[in-house]
CSV table of C-alpha atoms in Angstrom, one decimal:
chain,number,residue,atom,x,y,z
A,10,UNK,CA,62.7,66.3,114.6
A,11,UNK,CA,65.1,68.7,112.9
A,12,UNK,CA,67.8,67.3,110.8
A,13,UNK,CA,71.2,67.8,112.6
A,14,UNK,CA,73.1,67.1,109.4
A,15,UNK,CA,72.5,70.2,107.3
A,16,UNK,CA,74.0,70.5,103.9
A,17,UNK,CA,76.5,73.3,103.0
A,18,UNK,CA,73.8,74.8,100.9
A,19,UNK,CA,71.3,74.9,103.8
A,20,UNK,CA,73.9,76.4,106.1
A,21,UNK,CA,74.7,79.0,103.4
A,22,UNK,CA,71.1,80.0,103.0
A,23,UNK,CA,70.5,80.2,106.8
A,24,UNK,CA,73.5,82.5,107.2
A,25,UNK,CA,72.3,84.6,104.2
A,26,UNK,CA,68.9,84.9,105.7
A,27,UNK,CA,70.3,86.0,109.1
A,28,UNK,CA,72.6,88.5,107.2
A,29,UNK,CA,69.6,90.1,105.6
A,30,UNK,CA,67.6,90.1,108.8
A,31,UNK,CA,70.3,92.2,110.3
A,32,UNK,CA,70.3,94.5,107.3
A,33,UNK,CA,66.6,95.3,107.9
A,34,UNK,CA,67.5,96.8,111.3
A,35,UNK,CA,70.9,98.3,110.5
A,36,UNK,CA,71.6,100.4,113.5
A,37,UNK,CA,75.3,100.8,114.5
A,38,UNK,CA,75.3,97.6,116.6
A,39,UNK,CA,73.7,95.6,113.8
A,40,UNK,CA,76.1,97.1,111.3
A,41,UNK,CA,79.1,96.0,113.3
A,42,UNK,CA,77.7,92.5,113.6
A,43,UNK,CA,76.9,92.2,109.8
A,44,UNK,CA,80.3,93.7,108.9
A,45,UNK,CA,82.0,91.2,111.3
A,46,UNK,CA,80.2,88.3,109.5
A,47,UNK,CA,81.5,89.5,106.2
A,48,UNK,CA,85.0,90.1,107.5
A,49,UNK,CA,85.0,86.6,108.9
A,50,UNK,CA,84.2,85.2,105.5
A,51,UNK,CA,86.9,87.3,103.9
A,52,UNK,CA,89.5,86.1,106.5
A,53,UNK,CA,88.4,82.5,106.2
A,54,UNK,CA,89.0,82.7,102.4
A,55,UNK,CA,92.4,84.3,103.0
A,56,UNK,CA,91.3,87.5,101.4
A,57,UNK,CA,92.8,90.1,103.7
A,58,UNK,CA,94.3,93.2,102.1
A,59,UNK,CA,98.2,92.9,102.4
A,60,UNK,CA,98.5,96.4,103.8
A,61,UNK,CA,95.9,98.8,105.3
A,62,UNK,CA,95.6,101.9,103.2
A,63,UNK,CA,95.6,104.1,106.3
A,64,UNK,CA,99.3,103.1,106.9
A,65,UNK,CA,100.6,104.5,103.6
A,66,UNK,CA,100.9,108.3,103.4
A,67,UNK,CA,103.3,109.0,100.6
A,68,UNK,CA,102.9,112.8,100.9
A,69,UNK,CA,103.9,112.9,104.5
A,70,UNK,CA,106.7,110.3,104.0
A,71,UNK,CA,108.2,112.7,101.4
A,72,UNK,CA,107.9,115.8,103.5
A,73,UNK,CA,104.8,117.2,101.9
A,74,UNK,CA,102.1,117.2,104.5
A,75,UNK,CA,98.6,117.1,103.1
A,76,UNK,CA,96.3,120.0,103.7
A,77,UNK,CA,93.6,117.4,104.4
A,78,UNK,CA,92.4,114.0,103.2
A,79,UNK,CA,89.1,112.5,102.1
A,80,UNK,CA,88.2,108.9,101.4
A,81,UNK,CA,86.0,107.4,98.7
A,82,UNK,CA,83.7,104.5,98.1
A,83,UNK,CA,82.3,104.0,94.6
A,84,UNK,CA,80.4,101.9,92.1
A,85,UNK,CA,78.7,99.5,94.6
A,86,UNK,CA,76.0,98.4,92.1
A,87,UNK,CA,73.6,97.0,94.8
A,88,UNK,CA,70.8,94.7,93.7
A,89,UNK,CA,67.7,94.1,95.7
A,90,UNK,CA,68.9,92.2,98.8
A,91,UNK,CA,66.9,89.1,97.9
A,92,UNK,CA,68.8,88.7,94.7
A,93,UNK,CA,72.5,89.4,95.6
A,94,UNK,CA,74.3,89.6,98.9
A,95,UNK,CA,77.8,89.6,97.3
A,96,UNK,CA,77.8,93.3,96.5
A,97,UNK,CA,76.3,94.1,99.9
A,98,UNK,CA,79.2,92.4,101.6
A,99,UNK,CA,81.6,94.4,99.5
A,100,UNK,CA,80.1,97.8,100.4
A,101,UNK,CA,80.1,96.7,104.1
A,102,UNK,CA,83.8,95.9,103.8
A,103,UNK,CA,84.4,99.4,102.3
A,104,UNK,CA,82.5,101.2,105.0
A,105,UNK,CA,84.4,99.2,107.6
A,106,UNK,CA,87.7,100.2,105.9
A,107,UNK,CA,86.8,103.9,106.0
A,108,UNK,CA,85.5,103.8,109.5
A,109,UNK,CA,88.8,102.3,110.7
A,110,UNK,CA,90.9,105.2,109.3
A,111,UNK,CA,92.8,107.0,112.0
A,112,UNK,CA,92.8,109.9,111.8
A,113,UNK,CA,89.3,110.0,110.1
A,114,UNK,CA,89.0,111.7,106.7
A,115,UNK,CA,87.4,115.1,106.5
A,116,UNK,CA,84.6,113.5,104.5
A,117,UNK,CA,83.9,110.5,102.3
A,118,UNK,CA,82.9,110.8,98.6
A,119,UNK,CA,80.4,108.3,97.2
A,120,UNK,CA,81.3,108.1,93.5
A,121,UNK,CA,78.0,107.0,91.9
A,122,UNK,CA,76.3,103.8,90.9
A,123,UNK,CA,75.0,103.0,94.3
A,124,UNK,CA,72.3,100.8,92.7
A,125,UNK,CA,72.4,98.5,89.8
A,126,UNK,CA,69.0,99.2,88.2
A,127,UNK,CA,68.0,102.3,90.1
A,128,UNK,CA,65.2,100.6,92.0
A,129,UNK,CA,63.8,101.9,95.3
A,130,UNK,CA,65.0,98.8,97.2
A,131,UNK,CA,68.5,99.1,95.9
A,132,UNK,CA,68.9,102.8,96.6
A,133,UNK,CA,67.3,102.7,100.0
A,134,UNK,CA,69.5,99.8,101.0
A,135,UNK,CA,72.5,101.7,99.9
A,136,UNK,CA,71.4,104.9,101.8
A,137,UNK,CA,70.8,102.8,104.9
A,138,UNK,CA,74.3,101.3,104.8
A,139,UNK,CA,76.1,104.6,104.0
A,140,UNK,CA,74.5,106.2,107.2
A,141,UNK,CA,77.0,104.0,109.1
A,142,UNK,CA,80.0,106.0,107.8
A,143,UNK,CA,81.4,108.0,110.7
A,144,UNK,CA,82.6,111.0,108.5
A,145,UNK,CA,80.3,113.3,106.5
A,146,UNK,CA,79.4,111.8,103.1
A,147,UNK,CA,79.2,113.7,99.8
A,148,UNK,CA,77.1,112.0,97.2
A,149,UNK,CA,77.5,111.8,93.5
A,150,UNK,CA,75.0,110.1,91.1
A,151,UNK,CA,75.8,107.5,88.5
A,152,UNK,CA,73.8,106.3,85.5
A,153,UNK,CA,72.6,103.1,87.3
A,154,UNK,CA,71.0,105.4,89.9
A,155,UNK,CA,69.3,107.7,87.5
A,156,UNK,CA,67.6,106.3,84.4
A,157,UNK,CA,64.8,104.3,86.0
A,158,UNK,CA,63.0,107.4,87.3
A,159,UNK,CA,65.3,110.1,85.9
A,160,UNK,CA,66.7,110.8,89.4
A,161,UNK,CA,63.4,111.3,91.3
A,162,UNK,CA,64.2,109.0,94.2
A,163,UNK,CA,67.9,110.1,94.2
A,164,UNK,CA,66.8,113.7,94.8
A,165,UNK,CA,64.5,112.6,97.5
A,166,UNK,CA,67.2,110.6,99.3
A,167,UNK,CA,70.3,112.7,98.7
A,168,UNK,CA,69.4,116.1,97.3
A,169,UNK,CA,70.4,117.8,94.0
A,170,UNK,CA,72.7,115.8,91.7
A,171,UNK,CA,75.0,118.8,91.1
A,172,UNK,CA,76.2,121.2,93.7
A,173,UNK,CA,79.4,122.9,95.0
A,174,UNK,CA,81.0,123.6,98.3
A,175,UNK,CA,84.2,125.0,99.8
A,176,UNK,CA,86.5,123.2,102.2
A,177,UNK,CA,89.8,124.4,103.7
A,178,UNK,CA,90.6,126.7,100.8
A,179,UNK,CA,89.6,124.3,98.0
A,180,UNK,CA,86.5,124.7,95.8
A,181,UNK,CA,84.7,121.5,95.1
A,182,UNK,CA,82.2,120.9,92.3
A,183,UNK,CA,79.9,117.8,92.0
A,184,UNK,CA,78.6,117.3,88.5
A,185,UNK,CA,75.9,115.0,87.1
A,186,UNK,CA,77.9,113.9,84.0
A,187,UNK,CA,75.7,110.9,83.0
A,188,UNK,CA,72.9,112.8,81.1
A,189,UNK,CA,72.0,111.4,77.7
A,190,UNK,CA,70.0,112.6,74.7
A,191,UNK,CA,66.5,111.1,74.6
A,192,UNK,CA,66.6,107.7,72.9
A,193,UNK,CA,63.5,106.3,74.7
A,194,UNK,CA,60.5,108.5,73.9
A,195,UNK,CA,60.4,107.8,70.2
A,196,UNK,CA,60.9,104.1,70.8
A,197,UNK,CA,58.2,104.0,73.5
A,198,UNK,CA,60.4,102.3,76.0
A,199,UNK,CA,59.3,101.6,79.5
A,200,UNK,CA,61.4,103.1,82.4
A,201,UNK,CA,62.9,99.7,83.1
A,202,UNK,CA,63.7,99.1,79.4
A,203,UNK,CA,65.5,102.5,79.3
A,204,UNK,CA,67.3,101.6,82.5
A,205,UNK,CA,68.5,98.3,81.2
A,206,UNK,CA,69.8,99.8,78.0
A,207,UNK,CA,71.8,102.4,79.9
A,208,UNK,CA,73.1,99.7,82.3
A,209,UNK,CA,74.6,97.8,79.3
A,210,UNK,CA,78.3,98.6,78.9
A,211,UNK,CA,78.3,98.5,75.1
A,212,UNK,CA,74.6,99.0,74.1
A,213,UNK,CA,74.6,101.0,70.9
A,214,UNK,CA,71.0,102.3,71.3
A,215,UNK,CA,71.9,104.8,74.0
A,216,UNK,CA,73.6,108.1,73.4
A,217,UNK,CA,77.0,109.0,75.0
A,218,UNK,CA,77.1,110.7,78.4
A,219,UNK,CA,77.2,114.5,78.7
A,220,UNK,CA,77.1,117.2,81.3
A,221,UNK,CA,74.7,119.2,79.0
A,222,UNK,CA,74.4,122.9,78.2
A,223,UNK,CA,72.3,123.8,81.2
A,224,UNK,CA,74.7,122.3,83.6
A,225,UNK,CA,77.8,123.7,81.8
A,226,UNK,CA,76.2,127.2,82.3
A,227,UNK,CA,75.6,126.4,85.9
A,228,UNK,CA,79.3,125.4,86.3
A,229,UNK,CA,80.4,128.6,84.6
A,230,UNK,CA,78.3,130.7,86.9
A,231,UNK,CA,79.5,128.8,89.9
A,232,UNK,CA,83.2,129.2,89.1
A,233,UNK,CA,82.7,132.9,88.1
A,234,UNK,CA,82.9,133.8,91.8
A,235,UNK,CA,86.0,131.7,92.5
A,236,UNK,CA,89.6,133.2,92.3
A,237,UNK,CA,91.6,131.6,89.5
A,238,UNK,CA,94.4,130.7,92.0
A,239,UNK,CA,92.0,128.7,94.2
A,240,UNK,CA,92.4,124.9,93.8
A,241,UNK,CA,89.4,123.3,92.1
A,242,UNK,CA,88.4,119.7,92.6
A,243,UNK,CA,85.6,118.3,90.4
A,244,UNK,CA,83.7,115.1,91.1
A,245,UNK,CA,82.2,113.5,88.0
A,246,UNK,CA,80.9,110.0,87.6
A,247,UNK,CA,82.0,109.6,84.0
A,248,UNK,CA,85.6,110.6,83.0
A,249,UNK,CA,85.6,114.2,81.8
A,250,UNK,CA,87.6,113.2,78.8
A,251,UNK,CA,87.1,110.9,75.8
A,252,UNK,CA,88.5,107.5,76.6
A,253,UNK,CA,86.6,104.8,74.7
A,254,UNK,CA,83.3,105.7,73.1
A,255,UNK,CA,81.9,102.1,72.4
A,256,UNK,CA,81.8,101.4,76.1
A,257,UNK,CA,80.6,104.9,77.1
A,258,UNK,CA,83.9,105.5,78.9
A,259,UNK,CA,83.3,108.9,77.5
A,260,UNK,CA,81.8,112.3,78.0
A,261,UNK,CA,80.6,113.9,74.8
A,262,UNK,CA,81.0,117.5,75.9
A,263,UNK,CA,84.3,116.9,77.9
A,264,UNK,CA,86.2,119.4,75.7
A,265,UNK,CA,83.7,122.2,76.6
A,266,UNK,CA,83.9,121.4,80.3
A,267,UNK,CA,87.7,121.3,80.2
A,268,UNK,CA,87.6,124.8,78.6
A,269,UNK,CA,85.5,126.1,81.5
A,270,UNK,CA,88.2,124.7,83.9
A,271,UNK,CA,91.2,125.8,81.9
A,272,UNK,CA,91.6,129.3,83.5
A,273,UNK,CA,92.2,127.9,87.0
A,274,UNK,CA,95.8,127.1,88.0
A,275,UNK,CA,95.2,123.8,89.7
A,276,UNK,CA,92.3,121.5,88.8
A,277,UNK,CA,91.8,117.8,89.7
A,278,UNK,CA,88.9,115.7,88.4
A,279,UNK,CA,88.0,112.5,90.4
A,280,UNK,CA,85.7,110.1,88.5
A,281,UNK,CA,84.1,106.7,88.9
A,282,UNK,CA,82.4,104.5,86.2
A,283,UNK,CA,85.5,102.8,84.8
A,284,UNK,CA,86.2,100.6,87.9
A,285,UNK,CA,89.9,100.7,87.4
A,286,UNK,CA,93.2,102.4,88.2
A,287,UNK,CA,93.2,105.2,85.7
A,288,UNK,CA,95.3,108.4,85.5
A,289,UNK,CA,95.4,111.2,83.0
A,290,UNK,CA,96.7,114.8,82.6
A,291,UNK,CA,95.3,117.2,80.0
A,292,UNK,CA,96.8,120.7,80.2
A,293,UNK,CA,96.2,122.0,83.7
A,294,UNK,CA,93.8,119.2,84.7
A,295,UNK,CA,94.8,116.0,86.6
A,296,UNK,CA,92.4,113.1,86.4
A,297,UNK,CA,92.1,110.1,88.8
A,298,UNK,CA,89.7,107.2,88.4
A,299,UNK,CA,88.1,105.3,91.3
A,300,UNK,CA,88.0,101.6,92.0
A,301,UNK,CA,84.6,99.8,92.3
A,302,UNK,CA,83.6,97.6,95.3
A,303,UNK,CA,81.6,95.4,92.9
A,304,UNK,CA,83.9,94.3,90.0
A,305,UNK,CA,86.8,95.6,87.9
A,306,UNK,CA,86.3,96.4,84.3
A,307,UNK,CA,89.0,95.5,81.8
A,308,UNK,CA,91.0,98.2,80.1
A,309,UNK,CA,89.5,99.3,76.8
A,310,UNK,CA,91.3,98.1,73.6
A,311,UNK,CA,92.2,101.7,72.7
A,312,UNK,CA,92.3,105.2,74.1
A,313,UNK,CA,93.9,104.4,77.4
A,314,UNK,CA,95.7,107.5,78.8
A,315,UNK,CA,99.4,107.0,78.5
A,316,UNK,CA,100.0,107.9,82.2
A,317,UNK,CA,97.9,105.1,83.4
A,318,UNK,CA,99.8,102.4,85.3
A,319,UNK,CA,97.7,99.4,84.5
A,320,UNK,CA,96.4,96.9,87.0
A,321,UNK,CA,97.2,93.3,86.2
A,322,UNK,CA,94.4,90.8,85.6
A,323,UNK,CA,92.4,90.1,88.7
A,324,UNK,CA,91.9,86.5,90.0
A,325,UNK,CA,88.5,85.4,88.4
A,326,UNK,CA,87.9,83.2,91.5
A,327,UNK,CA,88.0,86.0,93.9
A,328,UNK,CA,85.2,88.5,94.5
A,329,UNK,CA,87.5,91.1,95.9
A,330,UNK,CA,90.6,91.1,93.7
A,331,UNK,CA,90.8,94.2,91.5
A,332,UNK,CA,88.2,96.0,93.6
A,333,UNK,CA,88.6,98.4,96.5
A,334,UNK,CA,88.3,102.0,97.7
A,335,UNK,CA,90.8,104.7,98.5
A,336,UNK,CA,91.8,108.1,99.8
A,337,UNK,CA,92.8,111.4,98.3
A,338,UNK,CA,95.4,113.6,100.1
A,339,UNK,CA,94.9,117.2,99.1
A,340,UNK,CA,98.4,118.8,99.3
A,341,UNK,CA,99.2,122.3,100.4
A,342,UNK,CA,99.7,123.1,96.7
A,343,UNK,CA,96.0,122.2,96.1
A,344,UNK,CA,96.9,119.2,94.0
A,345,UNK,CA,95.9,115.6,94.9
A,346,UNK,CA,97.9,112.4,95.7
A,347,UNK,CA,95.5,109.6,95.0
A,348,UNK,CA,95.8,106.3,97.0
A,349,UNK,CA,94.2,103.2,95.5
A,350,UNK,CA,93.3,100.7,98.3
A,351,UNK,CA,93.3,97.6,96.1
A,352,UNK,CA,91.8,94.7,98.1
A,353,UNK,CA,94.1,91.7,98.2
A,354,UNK,CA,97.0,93.7,96.8
A,355,UNK,CA,99.4,96.3,98.1
A,356,UNK,CA,97.9,99.9,97.8
A,357,UNK,CA,99.2,102.1,95.0
A,358,UNK,CA,99.7,105.9,95.2
A,359,UNK,CA,99.5,108.0,92.1
A,360,UNK,CA,101.2,111.3,93.1
A,361,UNK,CA,100.3,114.7,91.7
A,362,UNK,CA,103.9,115.2,90.8
A,363,UNK,CA,103.8,112.1,88.5
A,364,UNK,CA,100.9,113.5,86.5
A,365,UNK,CA,102.0,117.2,86.3
A,366,UNK,CA,105.5,116.1,85.2
A,367,UNK,CA,104.1,114.0,82.4
A,368,UNK,CA,105.3,110.8,84.1
A,369,UNK,CA,108.9,111.9,84.6
A,370,UNK,CA,108.8,112.0,88.4
A,371,UNK,CA,107.6,109.7,91.1
A,372,UNK,CA,106.2,106.9,88.9
A,373,UNK,CA,104.0,104.3,90.7
A,374,UNK,CA,105.3,100.7,90.6
A,375,UNK,CA,104.3,98.8,87.5
A,376,UNK,CA,103.0,95.3,87.5
A,377,UNK,CA,105.2,92.6,86.0
A,378,UNK,CA,102.1,90.5,85.2
A,379,UNK,CA,99.7,90.8,82.2
A,380,UNK,CA,97.5,93.9,82.3
A,381,UNK,CA,93.7,93.7,82.5
């Protein structure tokens, strides 16, 4: 006879098993059921976002209607589903957020690091979940997706890691900015050893990220046919500037890439990797970081761009605090207002005018609590 009095641990494992059973057959109906389970857990813990990020449109509120908007989900770091369901629940929450937007965004950017260790089960699980996004999805690769098989499965699932496209008068470029110089062949490292070294935030064995000479030439050739007055938006997993080298919050050839972008009047770079609210302006280039759905990184001890309005320290007992997703409103000028949908907090908009004015106009609200 079955025991009617099941422990909390037993109930948890039964619910977890049912959760993963649904993930195996993740059609739209199953997705809604699984997302509903996760949302119920969030609500039960009192972890609802204070305001929906679809309700805040600073550009329209101030009379500058966006040309169009796109949303993003980034840095999900999925493990094999047998090992970790926390990050799966987070990406489901993000997909549910994006699907609830009304009107829907023109497309959704995935900002890289879909997987944690680049394994087939992690990448295929992520691909399966992302198929449930209503809007078209533009994919960008991160180092956690790449260094196990050097992008072989990524190409099979999502296509080339660098490409460009035009949308409503804006030229978009997607770069693979997480290439590294070969540190593994001479050391006779296995693919997984290589992957784990790159996955370490401050592992000194690996080299720093770079776009690389071949891809810089590709970028130059791609932009040669674009009018200099056309707005350009670049998607790059690593920040295309030099923030903090010891943690690889860094792109070694960032200066060379910036020089290629310098002739254009309006350039915006959207990057992942740093898992934090991050803003910068270098010459004609505005930079916006993306939040992670998995965890927030602390700010580096030095090198933080002065225009960054820092997040305060997340609650260590909450899996969602300091994480999130967001939306970019591309203005008629071609510049970008960036909305950070911080879960469990009010959303924050970093306006293009704040960056281009060097922080003199439209500053976002600053936290009164200690920064992270």
